[in-house]
Coordinates of C-alpha atoms in Angstrom, one line a residue:
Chain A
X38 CA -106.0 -119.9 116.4
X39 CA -102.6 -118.3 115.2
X40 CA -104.7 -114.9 115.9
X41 CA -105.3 -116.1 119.4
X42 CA -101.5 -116.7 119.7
X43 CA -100.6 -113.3 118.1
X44 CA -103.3 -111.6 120.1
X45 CA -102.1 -112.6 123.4
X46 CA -98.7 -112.5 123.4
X47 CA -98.9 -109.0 122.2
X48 CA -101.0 -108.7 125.7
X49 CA -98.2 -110.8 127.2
X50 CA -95.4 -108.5 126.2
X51 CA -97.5 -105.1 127.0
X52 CA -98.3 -106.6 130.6
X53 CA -95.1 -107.7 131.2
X54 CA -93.3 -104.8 130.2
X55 CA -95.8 -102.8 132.4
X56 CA -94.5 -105.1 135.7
X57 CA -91.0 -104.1 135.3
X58 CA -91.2 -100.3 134.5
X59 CA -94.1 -99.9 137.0
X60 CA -93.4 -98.0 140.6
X61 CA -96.7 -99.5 142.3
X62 CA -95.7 -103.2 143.6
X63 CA -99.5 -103.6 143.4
X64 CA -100.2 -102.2 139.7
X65 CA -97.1 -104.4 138.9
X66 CA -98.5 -107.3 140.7
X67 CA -102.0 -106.8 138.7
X68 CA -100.3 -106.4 135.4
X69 CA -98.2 -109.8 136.3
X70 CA -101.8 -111.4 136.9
X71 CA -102.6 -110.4 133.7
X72 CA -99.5 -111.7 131.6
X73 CA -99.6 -114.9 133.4
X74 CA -103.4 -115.0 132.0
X75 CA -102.2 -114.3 128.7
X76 CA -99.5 -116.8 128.8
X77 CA -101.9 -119.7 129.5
X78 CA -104.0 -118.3 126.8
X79 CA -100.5 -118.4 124.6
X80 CA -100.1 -122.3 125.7
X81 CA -103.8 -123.1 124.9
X82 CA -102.9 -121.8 121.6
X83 CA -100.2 -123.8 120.9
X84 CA -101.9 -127.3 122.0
X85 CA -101.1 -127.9 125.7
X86 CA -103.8 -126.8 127.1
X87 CA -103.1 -129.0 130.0
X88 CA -100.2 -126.7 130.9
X89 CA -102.2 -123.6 130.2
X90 CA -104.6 -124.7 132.9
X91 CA -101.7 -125.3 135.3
X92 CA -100.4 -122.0 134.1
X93 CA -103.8 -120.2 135.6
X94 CA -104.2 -122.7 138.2
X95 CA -100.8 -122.0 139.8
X96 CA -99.1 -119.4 138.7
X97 CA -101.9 -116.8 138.6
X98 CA -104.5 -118.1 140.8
X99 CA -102.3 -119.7 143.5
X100 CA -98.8 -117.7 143.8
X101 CA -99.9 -114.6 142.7
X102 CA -102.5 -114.6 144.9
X103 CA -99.8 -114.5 148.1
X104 CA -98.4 -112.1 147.0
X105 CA -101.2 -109.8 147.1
X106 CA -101.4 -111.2 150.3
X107 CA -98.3 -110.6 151.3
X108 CA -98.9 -106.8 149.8
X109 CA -101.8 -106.0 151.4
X110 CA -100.4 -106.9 154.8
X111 CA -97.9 -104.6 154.1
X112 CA -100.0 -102.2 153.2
X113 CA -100.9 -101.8 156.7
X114 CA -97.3 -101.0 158.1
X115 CA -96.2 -97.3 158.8
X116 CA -95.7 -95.5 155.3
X117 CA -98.9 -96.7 154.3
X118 CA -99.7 -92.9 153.4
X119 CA -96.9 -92.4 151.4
X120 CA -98.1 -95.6 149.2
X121 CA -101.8 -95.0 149.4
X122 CA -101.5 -92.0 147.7
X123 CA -100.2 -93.4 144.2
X124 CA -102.6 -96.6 145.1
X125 CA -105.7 -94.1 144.4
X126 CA -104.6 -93.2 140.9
X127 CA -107.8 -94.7 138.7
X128 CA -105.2 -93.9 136.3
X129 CA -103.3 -96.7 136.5
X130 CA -105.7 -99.5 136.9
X131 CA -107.3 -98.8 133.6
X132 CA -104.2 -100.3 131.7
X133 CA -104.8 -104.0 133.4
X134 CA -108.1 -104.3 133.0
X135 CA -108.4 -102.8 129.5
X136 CA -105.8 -106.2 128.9
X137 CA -107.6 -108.6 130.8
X138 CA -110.7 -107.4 128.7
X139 CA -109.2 -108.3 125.8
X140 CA -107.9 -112.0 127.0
X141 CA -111.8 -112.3 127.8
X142 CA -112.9 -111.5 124.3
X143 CA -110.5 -113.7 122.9
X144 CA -112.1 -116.8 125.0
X145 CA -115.7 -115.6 124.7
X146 CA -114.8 -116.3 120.7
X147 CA -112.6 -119.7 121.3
X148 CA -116.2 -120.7 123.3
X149 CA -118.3 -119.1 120.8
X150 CA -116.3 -121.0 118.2
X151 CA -116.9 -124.4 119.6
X152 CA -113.3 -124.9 120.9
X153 CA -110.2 -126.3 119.4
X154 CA -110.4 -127.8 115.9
X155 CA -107.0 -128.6 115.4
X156 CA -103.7 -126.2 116.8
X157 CA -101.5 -125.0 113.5
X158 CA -98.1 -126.0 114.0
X159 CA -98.0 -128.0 117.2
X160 CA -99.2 -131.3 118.0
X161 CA -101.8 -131.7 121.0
X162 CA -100.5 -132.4 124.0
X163 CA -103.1 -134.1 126.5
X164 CA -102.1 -134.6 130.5
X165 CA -101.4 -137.9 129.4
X166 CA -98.4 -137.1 127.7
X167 CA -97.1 -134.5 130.1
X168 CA -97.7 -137.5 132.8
X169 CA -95.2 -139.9 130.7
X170 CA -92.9 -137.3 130.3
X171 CA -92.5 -136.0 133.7
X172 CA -92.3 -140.1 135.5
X173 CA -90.3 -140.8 132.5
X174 CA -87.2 -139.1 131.0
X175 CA -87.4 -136.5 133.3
X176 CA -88.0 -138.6 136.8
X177 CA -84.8 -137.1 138.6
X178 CA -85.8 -133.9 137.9
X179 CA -89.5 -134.6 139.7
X180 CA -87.6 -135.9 142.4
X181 CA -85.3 -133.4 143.3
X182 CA -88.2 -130.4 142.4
X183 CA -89.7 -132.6 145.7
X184 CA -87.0 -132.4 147.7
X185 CA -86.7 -128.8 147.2
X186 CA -90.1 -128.4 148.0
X187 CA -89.7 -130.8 151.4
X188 CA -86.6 -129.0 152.7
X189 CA -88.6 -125.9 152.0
X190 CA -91.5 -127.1 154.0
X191 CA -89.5 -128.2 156.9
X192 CA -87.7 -124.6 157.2
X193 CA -91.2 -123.1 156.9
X194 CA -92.2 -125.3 159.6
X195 CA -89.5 -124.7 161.8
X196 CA -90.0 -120.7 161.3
X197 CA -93.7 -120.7 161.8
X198 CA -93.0 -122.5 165.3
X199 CA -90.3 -121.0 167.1
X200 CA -92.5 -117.8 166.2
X201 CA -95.6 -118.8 167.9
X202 CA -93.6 -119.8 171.1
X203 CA -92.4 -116.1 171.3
X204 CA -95.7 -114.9 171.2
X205 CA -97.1 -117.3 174.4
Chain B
X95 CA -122.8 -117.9 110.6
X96 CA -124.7 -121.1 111.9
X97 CA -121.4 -122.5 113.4
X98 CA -121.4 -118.9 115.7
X99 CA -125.3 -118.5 116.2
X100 CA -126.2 -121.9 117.9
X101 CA -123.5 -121.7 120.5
X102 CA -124.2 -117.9 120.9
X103 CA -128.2 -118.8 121.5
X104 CA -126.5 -121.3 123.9
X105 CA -124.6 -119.2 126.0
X106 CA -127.2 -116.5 126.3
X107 CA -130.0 -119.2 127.2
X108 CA -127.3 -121.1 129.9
X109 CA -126.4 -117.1 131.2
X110 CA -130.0 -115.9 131.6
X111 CA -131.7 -118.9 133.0
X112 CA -128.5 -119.1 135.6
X113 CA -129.0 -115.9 136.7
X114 CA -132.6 -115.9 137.1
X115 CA -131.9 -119.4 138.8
X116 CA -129.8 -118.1 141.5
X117 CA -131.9 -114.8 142.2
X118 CA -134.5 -117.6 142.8
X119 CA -132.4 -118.6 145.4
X120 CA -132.6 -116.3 147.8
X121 CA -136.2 -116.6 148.0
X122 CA -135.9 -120.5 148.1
X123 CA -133.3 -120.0 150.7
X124 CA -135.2 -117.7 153.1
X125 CA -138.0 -119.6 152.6
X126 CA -136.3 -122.7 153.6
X127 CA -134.9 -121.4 156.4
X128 CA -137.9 -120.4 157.8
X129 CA -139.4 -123.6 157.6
X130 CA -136.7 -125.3 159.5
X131 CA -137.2 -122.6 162.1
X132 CA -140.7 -122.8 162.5
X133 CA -141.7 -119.3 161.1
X134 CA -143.2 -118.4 157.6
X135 CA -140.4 -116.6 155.9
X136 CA -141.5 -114.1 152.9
X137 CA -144.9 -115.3 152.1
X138 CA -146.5 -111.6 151.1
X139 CA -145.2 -110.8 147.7
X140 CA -147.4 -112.5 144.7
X141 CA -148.3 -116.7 145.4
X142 CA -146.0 -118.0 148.1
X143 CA -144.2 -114.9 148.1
X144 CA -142.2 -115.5 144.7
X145 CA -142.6 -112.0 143.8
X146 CA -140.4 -110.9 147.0
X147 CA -137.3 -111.8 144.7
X148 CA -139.1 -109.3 142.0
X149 CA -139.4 -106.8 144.6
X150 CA -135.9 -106.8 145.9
X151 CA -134.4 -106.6 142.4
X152 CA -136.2 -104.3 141.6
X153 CA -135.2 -102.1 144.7
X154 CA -131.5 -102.7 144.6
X155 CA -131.2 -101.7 141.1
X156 CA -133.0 -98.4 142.3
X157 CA -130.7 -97.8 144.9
X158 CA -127.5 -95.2 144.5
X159 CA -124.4 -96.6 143.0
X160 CA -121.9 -95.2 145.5
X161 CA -118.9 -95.6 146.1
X162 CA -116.7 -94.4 149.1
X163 CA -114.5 -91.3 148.5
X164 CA -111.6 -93.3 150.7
X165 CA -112.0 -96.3 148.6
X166 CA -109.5 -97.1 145.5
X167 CA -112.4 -96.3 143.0
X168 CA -111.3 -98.7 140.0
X169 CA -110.2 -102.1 141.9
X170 CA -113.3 -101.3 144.3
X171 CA -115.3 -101.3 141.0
X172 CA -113.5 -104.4 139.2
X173 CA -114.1 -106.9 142.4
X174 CA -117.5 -107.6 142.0
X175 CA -117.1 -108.4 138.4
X176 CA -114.3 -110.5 138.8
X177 CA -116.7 -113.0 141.1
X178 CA -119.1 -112.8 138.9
X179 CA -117.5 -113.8 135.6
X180 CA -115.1 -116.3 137.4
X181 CA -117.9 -118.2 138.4
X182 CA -120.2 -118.0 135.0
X183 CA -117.0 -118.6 133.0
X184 CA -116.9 -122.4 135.2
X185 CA -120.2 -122.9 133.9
X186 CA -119.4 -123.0 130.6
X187 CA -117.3 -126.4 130.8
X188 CA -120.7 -127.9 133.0
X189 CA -122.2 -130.9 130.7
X190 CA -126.0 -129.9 131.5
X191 CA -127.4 -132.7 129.9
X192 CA -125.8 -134.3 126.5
X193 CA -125.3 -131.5 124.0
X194 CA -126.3 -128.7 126.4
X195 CA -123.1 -127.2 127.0
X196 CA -121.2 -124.4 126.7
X197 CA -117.9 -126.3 125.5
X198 CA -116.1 -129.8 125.5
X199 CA -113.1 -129.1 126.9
X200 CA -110.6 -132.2 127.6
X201 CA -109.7 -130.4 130.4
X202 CA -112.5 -129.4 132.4
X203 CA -111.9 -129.8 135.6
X204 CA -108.6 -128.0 135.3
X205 CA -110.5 -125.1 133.8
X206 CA -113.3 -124.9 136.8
X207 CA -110.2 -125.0 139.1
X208 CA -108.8 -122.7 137.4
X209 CA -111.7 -120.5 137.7
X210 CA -112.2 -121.1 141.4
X211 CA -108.6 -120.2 141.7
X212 CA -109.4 -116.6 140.2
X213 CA -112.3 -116.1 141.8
X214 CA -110.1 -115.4 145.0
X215 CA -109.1 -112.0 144.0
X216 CA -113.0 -110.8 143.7
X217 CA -112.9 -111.0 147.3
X218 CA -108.8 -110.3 148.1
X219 CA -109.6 -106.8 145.8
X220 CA -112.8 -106.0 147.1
X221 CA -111.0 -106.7 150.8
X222 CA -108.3 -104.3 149.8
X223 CA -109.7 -101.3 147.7
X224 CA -112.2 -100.8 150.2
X225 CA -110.1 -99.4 152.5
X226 CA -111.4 -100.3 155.8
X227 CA -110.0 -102.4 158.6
X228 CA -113.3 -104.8 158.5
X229 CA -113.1 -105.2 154.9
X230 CA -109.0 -106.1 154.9
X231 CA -109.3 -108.5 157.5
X232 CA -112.5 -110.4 155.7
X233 CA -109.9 -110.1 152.4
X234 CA -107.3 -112.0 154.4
X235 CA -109.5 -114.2 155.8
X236 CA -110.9 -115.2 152.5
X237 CA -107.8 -115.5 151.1
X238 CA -106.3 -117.8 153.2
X239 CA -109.4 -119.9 153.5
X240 CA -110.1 -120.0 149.7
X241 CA -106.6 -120.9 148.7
X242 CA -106.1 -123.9 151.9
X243 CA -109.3 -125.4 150.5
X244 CA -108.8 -125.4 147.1
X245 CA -105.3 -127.7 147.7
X246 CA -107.6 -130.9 148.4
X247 CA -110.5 -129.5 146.7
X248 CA -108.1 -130.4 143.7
X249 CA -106.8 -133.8 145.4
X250 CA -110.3 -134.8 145.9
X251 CA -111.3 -134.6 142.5
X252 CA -108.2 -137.0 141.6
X253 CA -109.8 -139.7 142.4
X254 CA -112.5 -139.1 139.4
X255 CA -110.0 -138.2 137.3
X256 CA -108.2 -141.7 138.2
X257 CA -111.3 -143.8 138.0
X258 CA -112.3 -142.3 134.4
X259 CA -108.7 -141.4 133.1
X260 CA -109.9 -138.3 131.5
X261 CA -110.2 -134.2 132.8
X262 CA -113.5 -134.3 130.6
X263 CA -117.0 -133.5 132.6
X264 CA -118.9 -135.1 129.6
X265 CA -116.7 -138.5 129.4
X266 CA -116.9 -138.8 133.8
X267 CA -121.1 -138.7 133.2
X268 CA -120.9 -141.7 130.2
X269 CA -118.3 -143.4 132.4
X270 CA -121.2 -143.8 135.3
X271 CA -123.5 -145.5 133.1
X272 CA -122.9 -148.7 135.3
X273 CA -122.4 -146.9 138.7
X274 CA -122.5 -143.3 140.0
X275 CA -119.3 -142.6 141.3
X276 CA -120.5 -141.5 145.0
X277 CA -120.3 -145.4 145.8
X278 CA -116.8 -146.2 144.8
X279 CA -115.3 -142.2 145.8
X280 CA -117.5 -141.7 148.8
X281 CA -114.2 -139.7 150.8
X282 CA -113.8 -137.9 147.8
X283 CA -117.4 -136.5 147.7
X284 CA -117.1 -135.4 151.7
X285 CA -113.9 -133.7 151.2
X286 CA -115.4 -131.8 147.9
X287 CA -118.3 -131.0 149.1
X288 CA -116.8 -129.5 152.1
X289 CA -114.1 -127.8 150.4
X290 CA -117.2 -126.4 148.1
X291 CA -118.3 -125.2 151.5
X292 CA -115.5 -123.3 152.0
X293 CA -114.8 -122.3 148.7
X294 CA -118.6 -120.3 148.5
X295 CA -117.6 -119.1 152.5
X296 CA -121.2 -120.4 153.1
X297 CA -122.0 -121.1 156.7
X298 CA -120.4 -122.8 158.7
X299 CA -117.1 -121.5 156.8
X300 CA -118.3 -117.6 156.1
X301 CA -115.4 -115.9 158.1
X302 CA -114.7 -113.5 155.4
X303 CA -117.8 -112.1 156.1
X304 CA -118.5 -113.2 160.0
X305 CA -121.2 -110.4 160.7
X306 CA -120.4 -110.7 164.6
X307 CA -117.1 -109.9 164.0
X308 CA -116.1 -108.1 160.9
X309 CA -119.5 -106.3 160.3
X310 CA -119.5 -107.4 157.3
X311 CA -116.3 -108.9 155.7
X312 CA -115.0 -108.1 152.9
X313 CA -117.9 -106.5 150.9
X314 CA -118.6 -104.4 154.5
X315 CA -118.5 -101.3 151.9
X316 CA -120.7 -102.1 149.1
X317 CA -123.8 -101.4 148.5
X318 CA -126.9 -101.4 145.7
X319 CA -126.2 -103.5 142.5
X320 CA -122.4 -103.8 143.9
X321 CA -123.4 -105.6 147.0
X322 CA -126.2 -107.5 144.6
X323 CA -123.3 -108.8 142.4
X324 CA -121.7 -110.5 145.5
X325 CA -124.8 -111.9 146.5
X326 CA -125.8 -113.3 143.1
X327 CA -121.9 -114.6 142.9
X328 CA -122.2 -116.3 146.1
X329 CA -125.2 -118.4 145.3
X330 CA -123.8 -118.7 141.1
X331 CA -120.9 -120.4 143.3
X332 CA -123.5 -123.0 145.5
X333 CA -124.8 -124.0 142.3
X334 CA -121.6 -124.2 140.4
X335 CA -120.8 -126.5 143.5
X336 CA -123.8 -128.8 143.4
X337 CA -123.9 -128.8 139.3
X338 CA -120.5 -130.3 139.8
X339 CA -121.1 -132.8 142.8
X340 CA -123.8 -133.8 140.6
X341 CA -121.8 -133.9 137.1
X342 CA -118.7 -136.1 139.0
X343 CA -120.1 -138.3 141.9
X344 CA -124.0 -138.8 141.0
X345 CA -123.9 -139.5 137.3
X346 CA -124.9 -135.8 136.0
X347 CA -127.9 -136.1 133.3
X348 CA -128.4 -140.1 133.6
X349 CA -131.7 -141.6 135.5
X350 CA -134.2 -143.9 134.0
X351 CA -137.6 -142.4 132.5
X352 CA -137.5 -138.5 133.0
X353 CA -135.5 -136.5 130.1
X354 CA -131.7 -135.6 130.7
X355 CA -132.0 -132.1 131.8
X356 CA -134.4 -132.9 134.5
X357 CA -132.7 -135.6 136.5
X358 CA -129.6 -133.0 136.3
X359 CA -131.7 -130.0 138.1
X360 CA -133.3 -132.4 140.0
X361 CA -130.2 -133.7 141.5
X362 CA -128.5 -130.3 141.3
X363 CA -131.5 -128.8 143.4
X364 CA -131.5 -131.9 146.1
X365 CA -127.1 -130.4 147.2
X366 CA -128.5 -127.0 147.1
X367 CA -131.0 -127.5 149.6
X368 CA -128.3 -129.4 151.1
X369 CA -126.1 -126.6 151.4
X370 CA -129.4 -124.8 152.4
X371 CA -129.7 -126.7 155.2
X372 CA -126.5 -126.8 156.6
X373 CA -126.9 -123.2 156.9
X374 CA -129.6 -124.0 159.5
X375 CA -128.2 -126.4 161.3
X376 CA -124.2 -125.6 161.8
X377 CA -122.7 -123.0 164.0
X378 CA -119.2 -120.8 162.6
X379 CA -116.2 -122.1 163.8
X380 CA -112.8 -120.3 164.9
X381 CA -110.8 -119.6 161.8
X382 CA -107.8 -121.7 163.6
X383 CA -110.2 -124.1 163.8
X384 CA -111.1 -123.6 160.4
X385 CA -107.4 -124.1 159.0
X386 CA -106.2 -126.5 160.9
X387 CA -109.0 -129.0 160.3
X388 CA -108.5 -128.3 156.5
X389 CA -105.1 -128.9 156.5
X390 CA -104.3 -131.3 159.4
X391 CA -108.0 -133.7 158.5
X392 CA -108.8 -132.5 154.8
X393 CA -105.4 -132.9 153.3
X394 CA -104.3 -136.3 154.9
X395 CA -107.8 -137.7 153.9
X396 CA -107.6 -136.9 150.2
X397 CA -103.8 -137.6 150.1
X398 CA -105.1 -141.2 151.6
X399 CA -107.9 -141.6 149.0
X400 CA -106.1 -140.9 146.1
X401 CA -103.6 -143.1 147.0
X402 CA -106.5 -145.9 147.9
X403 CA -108.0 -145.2 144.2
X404 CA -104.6 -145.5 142.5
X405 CA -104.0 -148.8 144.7
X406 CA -107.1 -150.4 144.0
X407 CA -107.1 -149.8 140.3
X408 CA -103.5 -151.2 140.0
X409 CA -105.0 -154.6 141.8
X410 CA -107.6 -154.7 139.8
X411 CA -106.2 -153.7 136.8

């Protein structure tokens, strides 16, 4: 297990620093993916793998996801030459997936293993807990995160409208 | 080196007979088809024409691995595999039948959501590196589809969690010993099984790859093994779906005289043909139609029945 932690936050720190000295949004985006993979894997390590779900569920599978979204649309806009041309570099995809490859090894062995016997320094931390602790201490803070969140939804609302009635 | 061998056996045994499972597919499938169209389907190829599956294997790993000059060679490479070992990684948290399984994990149905959630950039890279109008659009379309559904494909699944009060596949079957959980979630199932619709873009939710519109979505440039590991990852992903509609709503393994593993193919195989079926019998929609019955119908409903489930188990608790 303290391997596993080692291993991938080492990929962590590689991907990451390969997001902020890369020139291609979309190599940095890929290399983001990747760190975010090896964070969860970091988390899983530690005994929340409740969070380390989250971690791949949201962050990587979810928000990352729009912005390659967002990237590809772009993609399409004049200047697309210009950016296609470092985009064809095989070059720079082999970094990211060399990485990834490594955060797969390191869960074919966890399942090869059998799972978690027992994280080395600390305790387990089940959805449970994470429940209590969010609707307890920290209840203000869930609240206001929503509020956020709703006053983010009704601008997004408002945009996505007045938009459409230009277009009619 | 016993502790390593028995799961290794394990996964090898779960891969292989997955694979070979969902190659059998598409003979089952055309086959199917054809009966509920009143024609014969492939009946040719060795006794009921269960060779034809043979046959095409054997063709499409003959044909030329190409790939298009115009095409971003590594990412158009790395797609295909990224479907594929999303939707075998979800399998290994599937309880198959009690101590058939890849692992026990306490969260696993975060991890097959998790999964799902990757699987989104097999198509959204495959969309993209090909670099072709047909292909970006059926990336788009697939993104935007896959990541609506999966919102209240999560919610759905909620009301399990809520019922059982554990993430863990194995402890939801032994917590249906009494009754299968289709009778007390039955909103729950519709909205999963529907968002597993979408989330495999099987007909009546295949946009990404609408054939009268976008040629061929976003695998329009693929071809040989490439365009194989698509098709494979499609039906893995209608038998991940049913494996789990019959893990959390219809008790997995459990049924009275036949062994474990049985009732679970047996139940998994009754929601394939189900998803078969549907195939025959639904027409595509509009993708506005598409989104706006996911988000304006889907999400309400499973908002309303997870707030039902946690309502009813506070009255009765």
């Amino acid at each position: 297990m303290e391997a596993l932690f080692y291993v991938s936050g080492t990929v962590a720190m590689i991907s990451t620093l390969r997001v902020v000295t890369g020139k291609n949004a979309v190599h940095a985006l890929l290399y983001l993916v990747v760190s975010l993979l090896a964070a969860a894997l970091v988390f899983y390590s530690l005994g929340a793998p409740f969070i380390a779900a989250l971690e791949v569920i949201i962050y990587a599978g979810a928000i990352m996801v729009l912005f390659v979204f967002v990237i590809m649309m772009l993609n399409l806009g004049p200047g697309a030459e210009r950016q296609k041309k470092g985009l064809l570099d095989p070059k720079a995809w082999a970094g990211p997936a060399l990485l990834a490859l490594v955060l797969v090894l390191e869960l074919l062995y966890l399942f090869a293993g059998g799972g978690l016997e027992g994280p080395p320094r600390a305790a387990y931390i089940n959805p449970k807990a994470v429940a209590l602790a969010l609707f307890g201490p920290y209840f203000i803070g869930v609240e206001l995160a929503s509020l956020l969140l709703l006053a983010a939804l009704v601008a997004a609302w408002h945009l996505g409208r007045r938009e459409k009635e230009g277009i009619r | 080196m016993q502790g390593v061998i028995t799961p290794l056996i394990m996964i090898i045994a779960i891969l292989v007979s997955l694979t070979t499972m969902s190659a059998g597919l598409i003979w089952m499938e055309r086959r199917l088809l054809a009966l509920w169209q009143d024609r014969y389907g492939p009946n040719r190829v060795g006794p009921f024409g269960l060779l034809q599956v043979v046959a095409d294997m054997l063709k499409i790993f003959a044909k030329e691995d190409w790939v298009p000059p115009f095409s971003d060679r590594f990412v158009f490479i790395l797609a295909p595999a990224v479907i594929m070992s999303a939707v075998l990684f979800a399998f290994a948290v599937v309880p198959f039948a009690p101590g058939i399984s890849v692992i026990d994990l306490d969260i696993g149905i975060l991890f097959f959501l998790a999964m799902s959630s990757l699987n989104i950039y097999g198509i959204v890279l495959a969309g993209w590196a090909s670099n072709s109008k047909y292909s970006l659009l059926g990336g788009v379309r697939g993104a935007a589809q896959m990541l609506s559904y999966e919102v209240f494909m999560g919610l759905s699944l909620m009301g399990v969690v809520m019922l059982v009060g554990t993430f863990n596949l194995r402890g939801i079957v032994e917590a249906q010993q009494g009754l299968w959980f289709f009778v007390p979630q039955f909103p729950a199932l519709v909205i999963f099984f529907i968002a597993g619709l979408a989330e495999t873009h099987r007909i009546p939710f295949d946009l990404p790859e609408a054939e009268n519109e976008l040629v061929a979505g976003y695998h329009t440039e693929y071809s040989g093994m490439k365009f194989g590991m698509f098709f494979v990852g499609e039906y893995l992903g209608i038998v991940l779906i049913s494996a789990l509609i019959t893990t959390l709503f219809f008790g997995g393994w459990l049924g009275p005289v036949l062994p474990p593993v049985i009732w679970f193919l047996l139940k998994t195989m009754f929601f394939i043909m189900l998803f078969i079926l549907l195939r025959a019998a639904l027409p595509r929609p509009r993708f506005g139609q598409l989104m706006s019955f996911g988000w304006k119908l889907m999400l309400p409903l499973s908002l309303l029945n997870v707030l039902a489930t946690g309502a009813a188990l506070l009255l009765l608790a």
